[in-house]
Short mmCIF file of C-alpha atoms in Angstrom, two decimals:
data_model
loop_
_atom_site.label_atom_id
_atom_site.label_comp_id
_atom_site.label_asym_id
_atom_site.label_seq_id
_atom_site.Cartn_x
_atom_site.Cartn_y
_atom_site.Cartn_z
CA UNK A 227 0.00 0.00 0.00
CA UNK A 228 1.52 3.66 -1.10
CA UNK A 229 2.11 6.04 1.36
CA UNK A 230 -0.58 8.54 -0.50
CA UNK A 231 -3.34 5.77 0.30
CA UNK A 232 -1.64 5.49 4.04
CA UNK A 233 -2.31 8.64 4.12
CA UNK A 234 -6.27 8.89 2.91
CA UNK A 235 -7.16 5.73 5.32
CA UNK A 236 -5.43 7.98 8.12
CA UNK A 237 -8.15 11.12 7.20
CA UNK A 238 -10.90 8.73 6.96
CA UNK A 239 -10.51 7.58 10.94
CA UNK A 240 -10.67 11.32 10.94
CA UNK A 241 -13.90 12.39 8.69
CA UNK A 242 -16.69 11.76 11.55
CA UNK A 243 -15.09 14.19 14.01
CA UNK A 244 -14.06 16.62 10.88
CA UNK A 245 -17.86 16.62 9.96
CA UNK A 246 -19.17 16.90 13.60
CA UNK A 247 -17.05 20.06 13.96
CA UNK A 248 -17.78 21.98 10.63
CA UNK A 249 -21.44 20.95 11.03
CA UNK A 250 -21.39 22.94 14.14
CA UNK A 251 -19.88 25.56 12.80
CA UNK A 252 -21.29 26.28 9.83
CA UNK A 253 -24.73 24.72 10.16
CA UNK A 254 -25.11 23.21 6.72
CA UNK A 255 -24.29 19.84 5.65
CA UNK A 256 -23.12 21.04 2.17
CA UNK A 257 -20.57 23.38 3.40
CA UNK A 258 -19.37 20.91 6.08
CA UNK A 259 -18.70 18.59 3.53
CA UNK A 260 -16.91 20.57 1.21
CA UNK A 261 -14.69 22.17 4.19
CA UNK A 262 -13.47 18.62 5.69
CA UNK A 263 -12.74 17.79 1.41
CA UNK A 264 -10.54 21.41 1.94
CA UNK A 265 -8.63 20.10 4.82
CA UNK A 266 -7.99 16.72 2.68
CA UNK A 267 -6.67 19.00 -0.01
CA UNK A 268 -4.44 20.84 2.64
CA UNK A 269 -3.27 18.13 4.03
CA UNK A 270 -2.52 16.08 0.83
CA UNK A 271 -0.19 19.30 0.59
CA UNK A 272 2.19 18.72 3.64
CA UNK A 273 4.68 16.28 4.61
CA UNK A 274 2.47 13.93 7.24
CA UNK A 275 5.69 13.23 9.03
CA UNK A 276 6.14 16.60 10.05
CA UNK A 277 2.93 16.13 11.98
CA UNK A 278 2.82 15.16 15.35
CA UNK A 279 -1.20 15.04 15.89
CA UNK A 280 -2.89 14.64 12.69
CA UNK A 281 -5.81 14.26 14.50
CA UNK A 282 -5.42 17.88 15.98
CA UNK A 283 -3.90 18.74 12.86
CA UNK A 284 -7.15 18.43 10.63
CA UNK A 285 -9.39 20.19 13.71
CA UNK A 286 -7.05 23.14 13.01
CA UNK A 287 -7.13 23.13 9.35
CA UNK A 288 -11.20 22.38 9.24
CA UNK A 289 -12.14 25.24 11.82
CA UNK A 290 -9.72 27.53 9.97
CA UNK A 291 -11.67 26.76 6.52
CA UNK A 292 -14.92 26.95 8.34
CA UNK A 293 -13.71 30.18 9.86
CA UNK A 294 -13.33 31.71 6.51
CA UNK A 295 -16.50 30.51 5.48
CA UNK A 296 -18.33 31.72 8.37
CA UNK A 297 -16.43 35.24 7.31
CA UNK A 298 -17.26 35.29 3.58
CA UNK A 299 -20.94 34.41 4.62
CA UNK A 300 -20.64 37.44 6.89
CA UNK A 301 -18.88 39.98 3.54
CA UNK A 302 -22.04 39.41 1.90
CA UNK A 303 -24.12 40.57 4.61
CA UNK A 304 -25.93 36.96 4.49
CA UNK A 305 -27.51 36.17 8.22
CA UNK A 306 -27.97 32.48 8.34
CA UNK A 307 -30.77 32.39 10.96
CA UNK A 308 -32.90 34.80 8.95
CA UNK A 309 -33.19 33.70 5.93
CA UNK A 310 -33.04 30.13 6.16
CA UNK A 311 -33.01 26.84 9.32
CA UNK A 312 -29.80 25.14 9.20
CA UNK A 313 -29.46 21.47 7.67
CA UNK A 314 -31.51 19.03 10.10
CA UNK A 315 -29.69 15.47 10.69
CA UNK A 316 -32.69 13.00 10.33
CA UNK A 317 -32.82 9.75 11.69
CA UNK A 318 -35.39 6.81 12.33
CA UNK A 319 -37.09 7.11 15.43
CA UNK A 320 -36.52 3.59 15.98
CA UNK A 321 -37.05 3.15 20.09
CA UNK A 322 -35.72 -0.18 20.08
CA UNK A 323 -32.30 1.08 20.25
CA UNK A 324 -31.38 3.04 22.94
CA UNK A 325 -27.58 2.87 22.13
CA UNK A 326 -28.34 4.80 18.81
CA UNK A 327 -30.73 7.37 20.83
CA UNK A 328 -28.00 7.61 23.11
CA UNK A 329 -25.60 8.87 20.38
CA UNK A 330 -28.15 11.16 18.96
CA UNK A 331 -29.16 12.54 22.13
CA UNK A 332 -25.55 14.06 22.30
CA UNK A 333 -26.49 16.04 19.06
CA UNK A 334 -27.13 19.79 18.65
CA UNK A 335 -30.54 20.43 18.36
CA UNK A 336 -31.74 23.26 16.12
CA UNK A 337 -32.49 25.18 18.67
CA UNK A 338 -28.84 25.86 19.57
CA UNK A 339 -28.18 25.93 16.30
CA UNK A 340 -30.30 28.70 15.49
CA UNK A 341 -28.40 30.54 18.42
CA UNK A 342 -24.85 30.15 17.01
CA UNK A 343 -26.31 31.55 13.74
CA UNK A 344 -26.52 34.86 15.67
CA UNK A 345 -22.54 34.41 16.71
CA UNK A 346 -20.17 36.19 14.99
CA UNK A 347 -17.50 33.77 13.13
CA UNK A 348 -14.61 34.05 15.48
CA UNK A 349 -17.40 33.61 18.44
CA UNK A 350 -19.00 30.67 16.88
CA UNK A 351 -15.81 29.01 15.96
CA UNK A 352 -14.14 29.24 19.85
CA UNK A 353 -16.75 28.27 21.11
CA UNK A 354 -17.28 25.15 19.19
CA UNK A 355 -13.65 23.74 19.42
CA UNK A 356 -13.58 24.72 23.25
CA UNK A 357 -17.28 24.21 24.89
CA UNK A 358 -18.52 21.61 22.52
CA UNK A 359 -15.05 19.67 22.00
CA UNK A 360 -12.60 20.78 24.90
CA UNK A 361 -10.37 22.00 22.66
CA UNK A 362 -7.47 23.84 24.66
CA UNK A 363 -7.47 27.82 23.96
CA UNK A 364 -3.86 27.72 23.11
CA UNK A 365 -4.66 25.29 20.61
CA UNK A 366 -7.67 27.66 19.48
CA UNK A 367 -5.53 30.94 19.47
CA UNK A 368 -3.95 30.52 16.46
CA UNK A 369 -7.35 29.19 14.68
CA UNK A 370 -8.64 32.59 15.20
CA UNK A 371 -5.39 34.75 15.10
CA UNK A 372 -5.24 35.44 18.59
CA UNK A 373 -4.00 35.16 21.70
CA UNK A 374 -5.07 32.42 24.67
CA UNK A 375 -6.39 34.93 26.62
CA UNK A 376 -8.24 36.45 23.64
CA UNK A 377 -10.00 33.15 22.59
CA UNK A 378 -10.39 32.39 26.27
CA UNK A 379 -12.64 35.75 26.63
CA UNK A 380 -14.41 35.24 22.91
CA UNK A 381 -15.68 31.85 24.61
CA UNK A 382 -17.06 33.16 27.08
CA UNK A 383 -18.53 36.51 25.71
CA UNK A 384 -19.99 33.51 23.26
CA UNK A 385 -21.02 31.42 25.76
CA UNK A 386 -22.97 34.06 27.65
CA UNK A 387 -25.33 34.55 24.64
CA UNK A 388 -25.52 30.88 23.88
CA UNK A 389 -26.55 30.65 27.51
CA UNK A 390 -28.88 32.85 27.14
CA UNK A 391 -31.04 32.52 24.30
CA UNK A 392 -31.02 28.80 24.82
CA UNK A 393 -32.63 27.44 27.91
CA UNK A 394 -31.38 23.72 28.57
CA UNK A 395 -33.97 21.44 26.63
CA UNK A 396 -35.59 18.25 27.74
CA UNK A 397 -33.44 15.22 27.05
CA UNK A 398 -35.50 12.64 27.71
CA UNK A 399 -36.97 11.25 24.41
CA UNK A 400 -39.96 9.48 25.33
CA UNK A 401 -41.34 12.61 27.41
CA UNK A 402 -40.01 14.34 23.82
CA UNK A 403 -42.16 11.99 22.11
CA UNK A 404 -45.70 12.64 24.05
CA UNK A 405 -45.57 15.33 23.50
CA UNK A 406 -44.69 15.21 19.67
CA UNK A 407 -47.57 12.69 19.47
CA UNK A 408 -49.96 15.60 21.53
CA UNK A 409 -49.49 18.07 19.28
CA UNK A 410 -49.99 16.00 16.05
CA UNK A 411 -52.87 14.70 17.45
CA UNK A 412 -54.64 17.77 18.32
CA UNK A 413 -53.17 19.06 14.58
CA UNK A 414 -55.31 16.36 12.92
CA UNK A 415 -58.52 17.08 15.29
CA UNK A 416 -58.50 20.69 14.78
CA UNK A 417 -58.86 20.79 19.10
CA UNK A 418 -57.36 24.69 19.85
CA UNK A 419 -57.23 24.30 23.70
CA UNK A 420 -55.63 20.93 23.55
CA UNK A 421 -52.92 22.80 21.28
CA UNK A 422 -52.63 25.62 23.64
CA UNK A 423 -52.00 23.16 26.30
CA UNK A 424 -49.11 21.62 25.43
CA UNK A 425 -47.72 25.51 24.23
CA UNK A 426 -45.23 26.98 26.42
CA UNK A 427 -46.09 30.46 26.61
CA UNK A 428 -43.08 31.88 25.20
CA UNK A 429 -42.78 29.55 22.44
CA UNK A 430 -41.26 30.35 18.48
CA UNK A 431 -42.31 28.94 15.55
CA UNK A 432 -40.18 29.44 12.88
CA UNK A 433 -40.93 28.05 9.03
CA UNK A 434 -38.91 28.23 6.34
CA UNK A 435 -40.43 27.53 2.72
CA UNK A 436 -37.39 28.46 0.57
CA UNK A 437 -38.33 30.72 -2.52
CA UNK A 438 -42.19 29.95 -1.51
CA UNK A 439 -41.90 32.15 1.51
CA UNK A 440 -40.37 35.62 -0.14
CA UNK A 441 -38.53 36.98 2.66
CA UNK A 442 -36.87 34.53 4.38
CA UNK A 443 -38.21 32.32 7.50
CA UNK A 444 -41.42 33.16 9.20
CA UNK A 445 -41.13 33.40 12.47
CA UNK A 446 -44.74 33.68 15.04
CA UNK A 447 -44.22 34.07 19.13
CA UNK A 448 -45.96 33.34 21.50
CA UNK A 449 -48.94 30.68 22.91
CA UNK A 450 -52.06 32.67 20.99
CA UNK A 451 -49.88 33.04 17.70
CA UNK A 452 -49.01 29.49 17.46
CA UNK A 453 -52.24 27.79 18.50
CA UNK A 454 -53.81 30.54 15.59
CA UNK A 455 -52.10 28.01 12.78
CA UNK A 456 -54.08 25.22 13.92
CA UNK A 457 -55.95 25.17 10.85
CA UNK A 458 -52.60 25.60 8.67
CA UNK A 459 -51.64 22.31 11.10
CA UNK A 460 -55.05 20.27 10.79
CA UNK A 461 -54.99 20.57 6.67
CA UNK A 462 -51.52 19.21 6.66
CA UNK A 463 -51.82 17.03 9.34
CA UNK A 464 -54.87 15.26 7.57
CA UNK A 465 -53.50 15.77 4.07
CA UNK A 466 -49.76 14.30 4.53
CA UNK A 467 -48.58 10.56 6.45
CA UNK A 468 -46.93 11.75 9.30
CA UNK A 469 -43.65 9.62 10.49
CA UNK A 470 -41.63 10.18 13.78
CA UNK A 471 -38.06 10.63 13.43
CA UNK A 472 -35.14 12.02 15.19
CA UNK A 473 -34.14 15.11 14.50
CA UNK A 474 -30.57 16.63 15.71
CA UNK A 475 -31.58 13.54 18.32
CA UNK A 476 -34.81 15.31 19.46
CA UNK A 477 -38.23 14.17 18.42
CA UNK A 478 -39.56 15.36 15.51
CA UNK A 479 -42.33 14.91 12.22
CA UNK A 480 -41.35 13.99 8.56
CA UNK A 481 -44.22 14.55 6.38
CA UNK A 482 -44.44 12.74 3.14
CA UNK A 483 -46.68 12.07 0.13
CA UNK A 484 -46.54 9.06 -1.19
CA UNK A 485 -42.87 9.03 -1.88
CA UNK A 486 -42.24 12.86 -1.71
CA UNK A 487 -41.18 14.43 1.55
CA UNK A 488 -43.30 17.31 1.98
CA UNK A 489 -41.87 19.02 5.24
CA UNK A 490 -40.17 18.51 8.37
CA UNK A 491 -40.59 19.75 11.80
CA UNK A 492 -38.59 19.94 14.71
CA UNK A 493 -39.48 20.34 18.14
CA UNK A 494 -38.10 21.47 21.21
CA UNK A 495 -39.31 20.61 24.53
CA UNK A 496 -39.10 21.86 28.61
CA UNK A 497 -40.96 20.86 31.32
CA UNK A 498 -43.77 19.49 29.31
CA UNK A 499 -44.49 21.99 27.32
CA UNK A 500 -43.36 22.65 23.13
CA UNK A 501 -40.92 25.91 23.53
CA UNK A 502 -39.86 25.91 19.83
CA UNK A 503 -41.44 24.54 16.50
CA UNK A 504 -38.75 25.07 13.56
CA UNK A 505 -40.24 23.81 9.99
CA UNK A 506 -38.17 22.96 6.95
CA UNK A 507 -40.85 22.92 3.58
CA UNK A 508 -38.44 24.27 1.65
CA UNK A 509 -38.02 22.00 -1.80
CA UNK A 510 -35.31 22.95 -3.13
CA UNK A 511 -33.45 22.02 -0.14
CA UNK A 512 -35.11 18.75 1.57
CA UNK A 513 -34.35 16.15 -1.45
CA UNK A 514 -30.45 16.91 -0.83
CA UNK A 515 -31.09 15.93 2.90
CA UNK A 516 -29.77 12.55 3.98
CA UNK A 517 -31.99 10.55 6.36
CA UNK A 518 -29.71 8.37 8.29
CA UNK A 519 -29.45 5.51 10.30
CA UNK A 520 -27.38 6.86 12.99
CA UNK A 521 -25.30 10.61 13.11
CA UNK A 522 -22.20 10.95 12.52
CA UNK A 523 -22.41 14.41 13.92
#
């Protein structure tokens, strides 16, 4: 075997936690993809022996490509959270294996996803690698062209608005799950105060339809506001098959016809009550989503 192939089966161990981090980072499944092929390409440009940790090598070079991506996205005055949801991971809502929900339930829901949309690029990117990875600062100082102390202080400025915006979400899956099953059932009965019910007061829908929304993502707040789409919910609850599935490991709804997927939706629980509803029907964008078995992220 040739040391270039050596060399590519040494990445691949890599890809998983490559993907993981950019997916963080940037939010989109596309770009994480084509930053962890960019590290590839940088590293197929070095001598491997003159790296100690490839492993920390290729989290270096994949948060610095992410970083510039995060910074070009930012030069053309593009805002991630308001004109479009980041890339859901889907998987089978299978509850037979609780190994696979256990790997899922790791996973960053939308929710916080949403948040670190609002980050700026050297924010999002520190606070990633450290909080999310333990990632040293000094080994996160020179991702982001500063010093230890500098990155240390970016985390935590970070950190504070990741803390929050985002309210620590139920974790338990079956309690994710009833009330998942609550709301589609009171969706397909048209039943307002058994919607309301299961509302948290506070709670943010957010729908993005692609180009059939002009304008970006929708976004409603509040109880009243929400519960006042029931009838938007009870046609497409009685008009699409309704499957449970885990999304970013939380419970959530694909919606298909026939063989087309239609929409998904994402929910975000805390103490027994829905505090966000985030809804992909975009189609230009849910063909190129992968539903898998398990996540790699």
């Amino acid at each position: 075997m040739d040391e270039h192939v050596l060399l590519a089966n040494r990445f691949e161990a890599h890809r998983a936690h490559l993907t993981a981090v950019a997916y963080r980072m940037l939010g989109s499944l596309t770009e994480a993809d084509d930053a962890v092929q960019e590290a590839w390409l940088r590293l197929d440009r070095v001598d491997p022996d003159a790296i100690d940790n490839l492993g920390g090598w290729l989290t270096t070079a994949v948060s610095r490509v992410c970083l510039d991506m995060l910074r070009a996205r930012k030069s053309r005055r593009e805002d991630a959270f308001e004109t479009h949801l980041p890339d859901p991971i889907i998987a089978l809502d299978d509850r037979t294996q609780p190994e696979q929900q256990a790997v899922l339930a790791d996973s960053v829901g939308m929710a916080l996803l949403i948040v670190l949309d609002s980050l700026n690029p050297a924010e999002r990117v520190t606070f990633v690698l450290h909080d999310m990875f333990t990632v040293p600062f000094d080994q996160i100082a020179p991702v982001v062209g500063k010093s230890a102390a500098a990155a240390k202080m970016i985390a935590s400025r970070a950190r504070r608005r990741v803390q929050g915006r985002t309210p620590q979400p139920d974790r338990d899956l079956p309690r994710q799950r009833r009330l998942v099953d609550a709301f589609l059932t009171a969706a397909r009965s048209g039943e307002f105060e058994s919607l309301l019910a299961i509302l948290d007061p506070e709670v943010v829908l957010r729908a993005d339809a692609g180009a059939l929304l002009p304008g970006g993502i929708r976004v409603l707040r509040g109880a009243a506001a929400v519960a006042g789409q029931l009838e938007v919910f009870r046609r497409a609850a009685n008009a699409f098959a309704s499957h449970p599935v885990l999304i970013n490991g939380f419970a959530g709804l694909l919606n298909t016809d026939g063989d087309n997927t239609i929409s998904l939706i994402a929910f975000t629980t805390r103490d027994g009550k829905i505090t966000a509803i985030d809804l992909l029907s975009d189609p230009a964008r849910l063909p190129r989503l992968d539903t898998i078995a398990h996540g790699n992220q």
